[in-house]
Amino acid sequence: MGEMSLSGLEKMQGEANKKFIESYDAAQKASEKAAAAEEAFYKAAQDYTFGDMSDESFQKKEAAQKAMEEAKAEAERAQEAMEKAMKDASDAEKAVNDKKDELRRERDNDTTYVVHCARIECTKGMRESYLVLGPTHGVKTRQIPQMTIKDILPEVNVINFGGCFSMENPSVKAAAEAAVMAAQKTIEDKHNQKGCIGRFFDNVVDWFVGDHEMNVDESLMQKCVGECLANFAGNPKWEKGHEKVTINGDPVLLRRCSLTCNYGGCITILVSGQPE
């Protein structure tokens, strides 16, 4: 699997995840069926033991026992299939992550041309994103519009990363402040509760943490995510573009290039966008 492309490995991961979900559902249903069969057997056994002990009730008990044994065997097989599917899904996830790590290690020296819909990462971003073009520069690589070091416009070229963890981002601090306000309101509401139970919990909280206000600090901000607001200073451009090849005077964008956000995030190119 190590020689496969990232997209190929991700396709396999998707299939493995789907198979795991299906096997999990099958195992759940098989377990429920086995439990129902076991209950039916115990009822049939009681009917026979405490009933008339007729041949008919004996046959029902025997049939119920057989159905229970078959259902339990089916549940065991379903459980084994689910465990195998879970391992396959875990292995597929590892293969994808290993491939991404390999691509990251190779990036610094990779002079592959970057094209529309390249996949990008940010060290402060919540998830991967894409680098895209609106109007093209009139040059294509493998029939896909090629990009330059000037393609840096937020939400036009650099699609946001879903969220930002940078403590330099004002929205991260705002998220932390909102969390503190919500927590303090919960504490105030608790203190305003009436009755023995409310007073008891007041005493427990005061014993362990005291009766003081929470503050926004670095440890809290590290746990918060703010809005991704890509921001580039001065005359921004991707670093380490092509030294000789240009499009309309701008160096061609290469996979080795990087871009730094004002909030400290380093944006890099995971996959060039060219067919793998």
PDB file of C-alpha atoms in Angstrom:
ATOM      1  CA  MET A   1       0.000   0.000   0.000  1.00  0.00           C
ATOM      2  CA  GLY A   2       3.006   2.301   0.484  1.00  0.00           C
ATOM      3  CA  GLU A   3       3.435   2.760  -3.297  1.00  0.00           C
ATOM      4  CA  MET A   4      -0.134   3.912  -3.832  1.00  0.00           C
ATOM      5  CA  SER A   5      -1.151   7.533  -4.296  1.00  0.00           C
ATOM      6  CA  LEU A   6      -2.748   9.434  -1.445  1.00  0.00           C
ATOM      7  CA  SER A   7      -6.082   9.565  -3.257  1.00  0.00           C
ATOM      8  CA  GLY A   8      -5.927   5.807  -3.829  1.00  0.00           C
ATOM      9  CA  LEU A   9      -5.212   5.170  -0.161  1.00  0.00           C
ATOM     10  CA  GLU A  10      -8.017   7.519   0.889  1.00  0.00           C
ATOM     11  CA  LYS A  11     -10.410   5.662  -1.392  1.00  0.00           C
ATOM     12  CA  MET A  12      -9.399   2.409   0.274  1.00  0.00           C
ATOM     13  CA  GLN A  13      -9.861   4.044   3.673  1.00  0.00           C
ATOM     14  CA  GLY A  14     -13.367   5.149   2.729  1.00  0.00           C
ATOM     15  CA  GLU A  15     -14.253   1.642   1.591  1.00  0.00           C
ATOM     16  CA  ALA A  16     -12.773   0.150   4.776  1.00  0.00           C
ATOM     17  CA  ASN A  17     -14.732   2.592   6.940  1.00  0.00           C
ATOM     18  CA  LYS A  18     -17.933   1.779   5.078  1.00  0.00           C
ATOM     19  CA  LYS A  19     -17.334  -1.941   5.537  1.00  0.00           C
ATOM     20  CA  PHE A  20     -16.689  -1.434   9.249  1.00  0.00           C
ATOM     21  CA  ILE A  21     -19.945   0.502   9.682  1.00  0.00           C
ATOM     22  CA  GLU A  22     -21.840  -2.226   7.838  1.00  0.00           C
ATOM     23  CA  SER A  23     -20.198  -4.979   9.889  1.00  0.00           C
ATOM     24  CA  TYR A  24     -20.874  -3.070  13.113  1.00  0.00           C
ATOM     25  CA  ASP A  25     -24.572  -2.805  12.243  1.00  0.00           C
ATOM     26  CA  ALA A  26     -24.637  -6.498  11.319  1.00  0.00           C
ATOM     27  CA  ALA A  27     -22.972  -7.451  14.611  1.00  0.00           C
ATOM     28  CA  GLN A  28     -25.488  -5.376  16.568  1.00  0.00           C
ATOM     29  CA  LYS A  29     -28.420  -7.024  14.815  1.00  0.00           C
ATOM     30  CA  ALA A  30     -26.913 -10.488  15.252  1.00  0.00           C
ATOM     31  CA  SER A  31     -26.387  -9.810  18.960  1.00  0.00           C
ATOM     32  CA  GLU A  32     -29.989  -8.668  19.359  1.00  0.00           C
ATOM     33  CA  LYS A  33     -31.187 -11.741  17.467  1.00  0.00           C
ATOM     34  CA  ALA A  34     -29.122 -14.017  19.727  1.00  0.00           C
ATOM     35  CA  ALA A  35     -30.509 -12.324  22.845  1.00  0.00           C
ATOM     36  CA  ALA A  36     -34.076 -12.745  21.572  1.00  0.00           C
ATOM     37  CA  ALA A  37     -33.419 -16.399  20.703  1.00  0.00           C
ATOM     38  CA  GLU A  38     -31.972 -17.025  24.164  1.00  0.00           C
ATOM     39  CA  GLU A  39     -35.013 -15.442  25.787  1.00  0.00           C
ATOM     40  CA  ALA A  40     -37.299 -17.571  23.599  1.00  0.00           C
ATOM     41  CA  PHE A  41     -35.404 -20.712  24.616  1.00  0.00           C
ATOM     42  CA  TYR A  42     -35.686 -19.949  28.341  1.00  0.00           C
ATOM     43  CA  LYS A  43     -39.414 -19.364  27.926  1.00  0.00           C
ATOM     44  CA  ALA A  44     -39.826 -22.633  26.018  1.00  0.00           C
ATOM     45  CA  ALA A  45     -37.776 -24.466  28.661  1.00  0.00           C
ATOM     46  CA  GLN A  46     -39.935 -23.032  31.450  1.00  0.00           C
ATOM     47  CA  ASP A  47     -43.119 -23.916  29.583  1.00  0.00           C
ATOM     48  CA  TYR A  48     -41.902 -27.477  29.248  1.00  0.00           C
ATOM     49  CA  THR A  49     -40.527 -27.864  32.784  1.00  0.00           C
ATOM     50  CA  PHE A  50     -43.418 -26.235  34.604  1.00  0.00           C
ATOM     51  CA  GLY A  51     -46.091 -27.178  32.095  1.00  0.00           C
ATOM     52  CA  ASP A  52     -47.527 -30.474  30.961  1.00  0.00           C
ATOM     53  CA  MET A  53     -44.136 -31.779  29.668  1.00  0.00           C
ATOM     54  CA  SER A  54     -45.877 -32.948  26.516  1.00  0.00           C
ATOM     55  CA  ASP A  55     -44.091 -34.024  23.334  1.00  0.00           C
ATOM     56  CA  GLU A  56     -45.228 -30.821  21.663  1.00  0.00           C
ATOM     57  CA  SER A  57     -43.702 -28.575  24.335  1.00  0.00           C
ATOM     58  CA  PHE A  58     -40.549 -30.711  24.283  1.00  0.00           C
ATOM     59  CA  GLN A  59     -40.223 -30.232  20.523  1.00  0.00           C
ATOM     60  CA  LYS A  60     -40.715 -26.484  20.954  1.00  0.00           C
ATOM     61  CA  LYS A  61     -37.972 -26.426  23.573  1.00  0.00           C
ATOM     62  CA  GLU A  62     -35.603 -28.369  21.325  1.00  0.00           C
ATOM     63  CA  ALA A  63     -36.338 -26.112  18.360  1.00  0.00           C
ATOM     64  CA  ALA A  64     -35.814 -23.019  20.510  1.00  0.00           C
ATOM     65  CA  GLN A  65     -32.493 -24.386  21.765  1.00  0.00           C
ATOM     66  CA  LYS A  66     -31.329 -25.080  18.222  1.00  0.00           C
ATOM     67  CA  ALA A  67     -32.376 -21.578  17.108  1.00  0.00           C
ATOM     68  CA  MET A  68     -30.526 -20.079  20.081  1.00  0.00           C
ATOM     69  CA  GLU A  69     -27.325 -21.984  19.324  1.00  0.00           C
ATOM     70  CA  GLU A  70     -27.474 -20.975  15.661  1.00  0.00           C
ATOM     71  CA  ALA A  71     -28.130 -17.337  16.557  1.00  0.00           C
ATOM     72  CA  LYS A  72     -25.219 -17.299  19.011  1.00  0.00           C
ATOM     73  CA  ALA A  73     -22.904 -18.823  16.399  1.00  0.00           C
ATOM     74  CA  GLU A  74     -24.056 -16.206  13.899  1.00  0.00           C
ATOM     75  CA  ALA A  75     -23.414 -13.460  16.461  1.00  0.00           C
ATOM     76  CA  GLU A  76     -19.889 -14.768  17.059  1.00  0.00           C
ATOM     77  CA  ARG A  77     -19.159 -14.771  13.331  1.00  0.00           C
ATOM     78  CA  ALA A  78     -20.558 -11.261  13.009  1.00  0.00           C
ATOM     79  CA  GLN A  79     -18.414 -10.105  15.929  1.00  0.00           C
ATOM     80  CA  GLU A  80     -15.295 -11.610  14.348  1.00  0.00           C
ATOM     81  CA  ALA A  81     -16.135  -9.966  11.010  1.00  0.00           C
ATOM     82  CA  MET A  82     -16.608  -6.615  12.754  1.00  0.00           C
ATOM     83  CA  GLU A  83     -13.273  -6.910  14.574  1.00  0.00           C
ATOM     84  CA  LYS A  84     -11.521  -7.720  11.301  1.00  0.00           C
ATOM     85  CA  ALA A  85     -13.228  -4.791   9.568  1.00  0.00           C
ATOM     86  CA  MET A  86     -12.219  -2.512  12.445  1.00  0.00           C
ATOM     87  CA  LYS A  87      -8.588  -3.594  12.096  1.00  0.00           C
ATOM     88  CA  ASP A  88      -8.728  -3.101   8.321  1.00  0.00           C
ATOM     89  CA  ALA A  89     -10.137   0.415   8.827  1.00  0.00           C
ATOM     90  CA  SER A  90      -7.416   1.199  11.362  1.00  0.00           C
ATOM     91  CA  ASP A  91      -4.722  -0.104   8.997  1.00  0.00           C
ATOM     92  CA  ALA A  92      -6.177   1.963   6.148  1.00  0.00           C
ATOM     93  CA  GLU A  93      -6.155   5.098   8.309  1.00  0.00           C
ATOM     94  CA  LYS A  94      -2.533   4.455   9.255  1.00  0.00           C
ATOM     95  CA  ALA A  95      -1.585   4.004   5.592  1.00  0.00           C
ATOM     96  CA  VAL A  96      -3.177   7.375   4.752  1.00  0.00           C
ATOM     97  CA  ASN A  97      -1.408   9.123   7.627  1.00  0.00           C
ATOM     98  CA  ASP A  98       1.914   7.490   6.714  1.00  0.00           C
ATOM     99  CA  LYS A  99       1.511   8.662   3.117  1.00  0.00           C
ATOM    100  CA  LYS A 100       0.795  12.211   4.272  1.00  0.00           C
ATOM    101  CA  ASP A 101       3.893  12.138   6.469  1.00  0.00           C
ATOM    102  CA  GLU A 102       5.910  10.930   3.474  1.00  0.00           C
ATOM    103  CA  LEU A 103       4.560  13.778   1.334  1.00  0.00           C
ATOM    104  CA  ARG A 104       5.426  16.294   4.050  1.00  0.00           C
ATOM    105  CA  ARG A 105       8.984  14.982   4.300  1.00  0.00           C
ATOM    106  CA  GLU A 106       9.462  15.254   0.538  1.00  0.00           C
ATOM    107  CA  ARG A 107       7.836  18.674   0.165  1.00  0.00           C
ATOM    108  CA  ASP A 108      10.894  20.885   0.761  1.00  0.00           C
ATOM    109  CA  ASN A 109      12.576  19.649  -2.423  1.00  0.00           C
ATOM    110  CA  ASP A 110       9.488  19.018  -4.543  1.00  0.00           C
ATOM    111  CA  THR A 111       9.409  21.186  -7.683  1.00  0.00           C
ATOM    112  CA  THR A 112       6.125  19.801  -9.011  1.00  0.00           C
ATOM    113  CA  TYR A 113       3.945  22.497 -10.580  1.00  0.00           C
ATOM    114  CA  VAL A 114       0.897  23.356  -8.458  1.00  0.00           C
ATOM    115  CA  VAL A 115      -2.483  23.558 -10.159  1.00  0.00           C
ATOM    116  CA  HIS A 116      -6.102  24.436  -9.368  1.00  0.00           C
ATOM    117  CA  CYS A 117      -7.529  22.435  -6.425  1.00  0.00           C
ATOM    118  CA  ALA A 118      -4.195  21.600  -4.797  1.00  0.00           C
ATOM    119  CA  ARG A 119      -4.601  20.411  -1.213  1.00  0.00           C
ATOM    120  CA  ILE A 120      -3.085  22.655   1.443  1.00  0.00           C
ATOM    121  CA  GLU A 121      -2.460  22.562   5.195  1.00  0.00           C
ATOM    122  CA  CYS A 122      -1.915  25.189   7.890  1.00  0.00           C
ATOM    123  CA  THR A 123      -0.063  24.583  11.149  1.00  0.00           C
ATOM    124  CA  LYS A 124      -2.803  26.543  12.945  1.00  0.00           C
ATOM    125  CA  GLY A 125      -5.720  25.235  10.890  1.00  0.00           C
ATOM    126  CA  MET A 126      -8.423  22.824  12.007  1.00  0.00           C
ATOM    127  CA  ARG A 127      -8.423  20.747   8.808  1.00  0.00           C
ATOM    128  CA  GLU A 128      -6.972  20.523   5.309  1.00  0.00           C
ATOM    129  CA  SER A 129      -8.243  22.849   2.607  1.00  0.00           C
ATOM    130  CA  TYR A 130      -7.799  23.726  -1.072  1.00  0.00           C
ATOM    131  CA  LEU A 131      -5.914  26.236  -3.186  1.00  0.00           C
ATOM    132  CA  VAL A 132      -8.062  27.323  -6.113  1.00  0.00           C
ATOM    133  CA  LEU A 133      -8.262  29.696  -9.062  1.00  0.00           C
ATOM    134  CA  GLY A 134     -11.161  31.774 -10.310  1.00  0.00           C
ATOM    135  CA  PRO A 135     -10.032  33.371 -13.569  1.00  0.00           C
ATOM    136  CA  THR A 136      -7.074  31.367 -14.860  1.00  0.00           C
ATOM    137  CA  HIS A 137      -3.675  32.658 -15.968  1.00  0.00           C
ATOM    138  CA  GLY A 138      -4.113  31.030 -19.373  1.00  0.00           C
ATOM    139  CA  VAL A 139      -1.577  28.254 -18.742  1.00  0.00           C
ATOM    140  CA  LYS A 140      -2.390  24.648 -17.965  1.00  0.00           C
ATOM    141  CA  THR A 141      -0.491  21.599 -16.766  1.00  0.00           C
ATOM    142  CA  ARG A 142      -2.117  18.299 -17.677  1.00  0.00           C
ATOM    143  CA  GLN A 143      -5.214  20.267 -18.693  1.00  0.00           C
ATOM    144  CA  ILE A 144      -5.551  21.920 -15.250  1.00  0.00           C
ATOM    145  CA  PRO A 145      -4.986  25.687 -14.707  1.00  0.00           C
ATOM    146  CA  GLN A 146      -1.551  26.403 -13.293  1.00  0.00           C
ATOM    147  CA  MET A 147      -0.947  28.707 -10.301  1.00  0.00           C
ATOM    148  CA  THR A 148       1.654  31.330  -9.403  1.00  0.00           C
ATOM    149  CA  ILE A 149       3.181  32.668  -6.194  1.00  0.00           C
ATOM    150  CA  LYS A 150       0.708  35.585  -6.290  1.00  0.00           C
ATOM    151  CA  ASP A 151      -2.338  33.353  -5.843  1.00  0.00           C
ATOM    152  CA  ILE A 152      -2.789  34.135  -2.157  1.00  0.00           C
ATOM    153  CA  LEU A 153      -6.200  35.842  -1.808  1.00  0.00           C
ATOM    154  CA  PRO A 154      -8.161  34.509   1.200  1.00  0.00           C
ATOM    155  CA  GLU A 155     -11.374  32.716   0.181  1.00  0.00           C
ATOM    156  CA  VAL A 156     -10.560  33.400  -3.474  1.00  0.00           C
ATOM    157  CA  ASN A 157      -7.403  31.297  -3.709  1.00  0.00           C
ATOM    158  CA  VAL A 158      -6.757  30.111  -0.144  1.00  0.00           C
ATOM    159  CA  ILE A 159      -9.966  28.490   1.065  1.00  0.00           C
ATOM    160  CA  ASN A 160     -10.274  28.659   4.856  1.00  0.00           C
ATOM    161  CA  PHE A 161      -9.186  25.779   7.077  1.00  0.00           C
ATOM    162  CA  GLY A 162     -12.456  25.460   8.977  1.00  0.00           C
ATOM    163  CA  GLY A 163     -11.112  27.023  12.154  1.00  0.00           C
ATOM    164  CA  CYS A 164      -7.981  28.498  13.716  1.00  0.00           C
ATOM    165  CA  PHE A 165      -6.045  27.534  16.851  1.00  0.00           C
ATOM    166  CA  SER A 166      -3.626  30.485  16.821  1.00  0.00           C
ATOM    167  CA  MET A 167      -3.651  32.494  20.047  1.00  0.00           C
ATOM    168  CA  GLU A 168      -2.709  35.517  17.916  1.00  0.00           C
ATOM    169  CA  ASN A 169      -6.091  35.321  16.186  1.00  0.00           C
ATOM    170  CA  PRO A 170      -8.572  37.696  17.913  1.00  0.00           C
ATOM    171  CA  SER A 171     -11.443  35.281  17.300  1.00  0.00           C
ATOM    172  CA  VAL A 172      -9.665  32.583  19.340  1.00  0.00           C
ATOM    173  CA  LYS A 173      -9.496  34.925  22.320  1.00  0.00           C
ATOM    174  CA  ALA A 174     -13.145  35.832  21.723  1.00  0.00           C
ATOM    175  CA  ALA A 175     -14.052  32.128  21.772  1.00  0.00           C
ATOM    176  CA  ALA A 176     -12.167  31.688  25.056  1.00  0.00           C
ATOM    177  CA  GLU A 177     -13.920  34.722  26.561  1.00  0.00           C
ATOM    178  CA  ALA A 178     -17.293  33.328  25.463  1.00  0.00           C
ATOM    179  CA  ALA A 179     -16.443  29.998  27.097  1.00  0.00           C
ATOM    180  CA  VAL A 180     -15.500  31.748  30.350  1.00  0.00           C
ATOM    181  CA  MET A 181     -18.708  33.799  30.331  1.00  0.00           C
ATOM    182  CA  ALA A 182     -20.781  30.658  29.788  1.00  0.00           C
ATOM    183  CA  ALA A 183     -18.958  28.853  32.599  1.00  0.00           C
ATOM    184  CA  GLN A 184     -19.361  31.783  34.988  1.00  0.00           C
ATOM    185  CA  LYS A 185     -23.073  31.993  34.184  1.00  0.00           C
ATOM    186  CA  THR A 186     -23.418  28.287  34.967  1.00  0.00           C
ATOM    187  CA  ILE A 187     -21.657  28.826  38.294  1.00  0.00           C
ATOM    188  CA  GLU A 188     -23.866  31.831  39.096  1.00  0.00           C
ATOM    189  CA  ASP A 189     -27.007  29.882  38.198  1.00  0.00           C
ATOM    190  CA  LYS A 190     -25.839  27.054  40.439  1.00  0.00           C
ATOM    191  CA  HIS A 191     -25.248  29.426  43.354  1.00  0.00           C
ATOM    192  CA  ASN A 192     -28.748  30.817  42.872  1.00  0.00           C
ATOM    193  CA  GLN A 193     -30.329  27.383  43.189  1.00  0.00           C
ATOM    194  CA  LYS A 194     -32.506  26.879  46.236  1.00  0.00           C
ATOM    195  CA  GLY A 195     -32.796  23.840  48.458  1.00  0.00           C
ATOM    196  CA  CYS A 196     -30.474  21.434  50.196  1.00  0.00           C
ATOM    197  CA  ILE A 197     -29.090  19.885  47.025  1.00  0.00           C
ATOM    198  CA  GLY A 198     -28.065  23.259  45.608  1.00  0.00           C
ATOM    199  CA  ARG A 199     -26.389  24.284  48.846  1.00  0.00           C
ATOM    200  CA  PHE A 200     -24.637  20.916  49.065  1.00  0.00           C
ATOM    201  CA  PHE A 201     -23.098  21.319  45.589  1.00  0.00           C
ATOM    202  CA  ASP A 202     -22.128  24.905  46.434  1.00  0.00           C
ATOM    203  CA  ASN A 203     -20.157  23.608  49.388  1.00  0.00           C
ATOM    204  CA  VAL A 204     -18.485  20.882  47.304  1.00  0.00           C
ATOM    205  CA  VAL A 205     -17.394  23.344  44.594  1.00  0.00           C
ATOM    206  CA  ASP A 206     -16.188  25.901  47.137  1.00  0.00           C
ATOM    207  CA  TRP A 207     -14.213  23.215  48.981  1.00  0.00           C
ATOM    208  CA  PHE A 208     -12.260  22.187  45.871  1.00  0.00           C
ATOM    209  CA  VAL A 209     -11.948  25.361  43.801  1.00  0.00           C
ATOM    210  CA  GLY A 210     -13.105  28.197  45.987  1.00  0.00           C
ATOM    211  CA  ASP A 211     -15.553  30.869  44.964  1.00  0.00           C
ATOM    212  CA  HIS A 212     -13.579  32.850  42.388  1.00  0.00           C
ATOM    213  CA  GLU A 213     -13.960  34.026  38.817  1.00  0.00           C
ATOM    214  CA  MET A 214     -12.433  32.173  35.892  1.00  0.00           C
ATOM    215  CA  ASN A 215      -9.990  34.040  33.642  1.00  0.00           C
ATOM    216  CA  VAL A 216      -8.907  33.755  30.024  1.00  0.00           C
ATOM    217  CA  ASP A 217      -5.354  32.416  30.045  1.00  0.00           C
ATOM    218  CA  GLU A 218      -3.034  30.650  27.616  1.00  0.00           C
ATOM    219  CA  SER A 219      -4.044  27.145  28.710  1.00  0.00           C
ATOM    220  CA  LEU A 220      -7.708  27.935  28.027  1.00  0.00           C
ATOM    221  CA  MET A 221      -7.014  29.583  24.675  1.00  0.00           C
ATOM    222  CA  GLN A 222      -5.080  26.496  23.543  1.00  0.00           C
ATOM    223  CA  LYS A 223      -8.319  24.529  23.860  1.00  0.00           C
ATOM    224  CA  CYS A 224     -10.391  26.995  21.848  1.00  0.00           C
ATOM    225  CA  VAL A 225     -10.895  27.305  18.117  1.00  0.00           C
ATOM    226  CA  GLY A 226     -11.661  30.582  16.399  1.00  0.00           C
ATOM    227  CA  GLU A 227     -12.681  31.635  12.917  1.00  0.00           C
ATOM    228  CA  CYS A 228     -10.114  31.039  10.184  1.00  0.00           C
ATOM    229  CA  LEU A 229      -9.275  34.562   8.990  1.00  0.00           C
ATOM    230  CA  ALA A 230      -6.258  34.169   6.718  1.00  0.00           C
ATOM    231  CA  ASN A 231      -4.330  37.425   6.771  1.00  0.00           C
ATOM    232  CA  PHE A 232      -1.116  38.245   4.928  1.00  0.00           C
ATOM    233  CA  ALA A 233       1.040  41.333   5.498  1.00  0.00           C
ATOM    234  CA  GLY A 234       2.721  43.704   3.066  1.00  0.00           C
ATOM    235  CA  ASN A 235       3.248  42.327  -0.431  1.00  0.00           C
ATOM    236  CA  PRO A 236       2.440  38.676   0.248  1.00  0.00           C
ATOM    237  CA  LYS A 237       3.494  35.791  -1.957  1.00  0.00           C
ATOM    238  CA  TRP A 238       4.295  32.118  -1.748  1.00  0.00           C
ATOM    239  CA  GLU A 239       7.979  31.607  -0.919  1.00  0.00           C
ATOM    240  CA  LYS A 240      10.392  29.485  -3.024  1.00  0.00           C
ATOM    241  CA  GLY A 241       8.583  29.757  -6.344  1.00  0.00           C
ATOM    242  CA  HIS A 242      10.250  28.700  -9.602  1.00  0.00           C
ATOM    243  CA  GLU A 243      13.462  30.659 -10.267  1.00  0.00           C
ATOM    244  CA  LYS A 244      13.143  30.638 -14.055  1.00  0.00           C
ATOM    245  CA  VAL A 245       9.619  29.740 -15.178  1.00  0.00           C
ATOM    246  CA  THR A 246       7.007  32.492 -14.907  1.00  0.00           C
ATOM    247  CA  ILE A 247       3.424  33.144 -15.943  1.00  0.00           C
ATOM    248  CA  ASN A 248       2.679  36.759 -16.841  1.00  0.00           C
ATOM    249  CA  GLY A 249       5.848  37.738 -14.990  1.00  0.00           C
ATOM    250  CA  ASP A 250       5.046  35.852 -11.775  1.00  0.00           C
ATOM    251  CA  PRO A 251       7.064  32.767 -10.775  1.00  0.00           C
ATOM    252  CA  VAL A 252       5.245  29.476 -11.098  1.00  0.00           C
ATOM    253  CA  LEU A 253       3.994  27.955  -7.838  1.00  0.00           C
ATOM    254  CA  LEU A 254       5.750  24.740  -6.771  1.00  0.00           C
ATOM    255  CA  ARG A 255       4.824  22.182  -4.126  1.00  0.00           C
ATOM    256  CA  ARG A 256       7.850  23.210  -2.051  1.00  0.00           C
ATOM    257  CA  CYS A 257       6.381  26.704  -1.577  1.00  0.00           C
ATOM    258  CA  SER A 258       5.014  27.990   1.713  1.00  0.00           C
ATOM    259  CA  LEU A 259       2.984  30.980   2.857  1.00  0.00           C
ATOM    260  CA  THR A 260       2.914  32.537   6.332  1.00  0.00           C
ATOM    261  CA  CYS A 261      -0.245  33.978   7.867  1.00  0.00           C
ATOM    262  CA  ASN A 262      -0.102  37.036  10.125  1.00  0.00           C
ATOM    263  CA  TYR A 263      -1.480  34.869  12.918  1.00  0.00           C
ATOM    264  CA  GLY A 264       1.537  32.551  12.804  1.00  0.00           C
ATOM    265  CA  GLY A 265       0.203  29.728  10.671  1.00  0.00           C
ATOM    266  CA  CYS A 266       2.518  28.213   8.056  1.00  0.00           C
ATOM    267  CA  ILE A 267       0.552  27.159   4.974  1.00  0.00           C
ATOM    268  CA  THR A 268       2.067  24.381   2.885  1.00  0.00           C
ATOM    269  CA  ILE A 269       1.011  22.312  -0.108  1.00  0.00           C
ATOM    270  CA  LEU A 270       0.264  18.672   0.654  1.00  0.00           C
ATOM    271  CA  VAL A 271      -0.715  17.589  -2.870  1.00  0.00           C
ATOM    272  CA  SER A 272      -0.018  19.551  -6.066  1.00  0.00           C
ATOM    273  CA  GLY A 273      -3.484  19.057  -7.551  1.00  0.00           C
ATOM    274  CA  GLN A 274      -2.124  17.216 -10.578  1.00  0.00           C
ATOM    275  CA  PRO A 275      -3.534  13.728 -11.227  1.00  0.00           C
ATOM    276  CA  GLU A 276      -1.594  11.255  -9.098  1.00  0.00           C
TER     277      GLU A 276
END
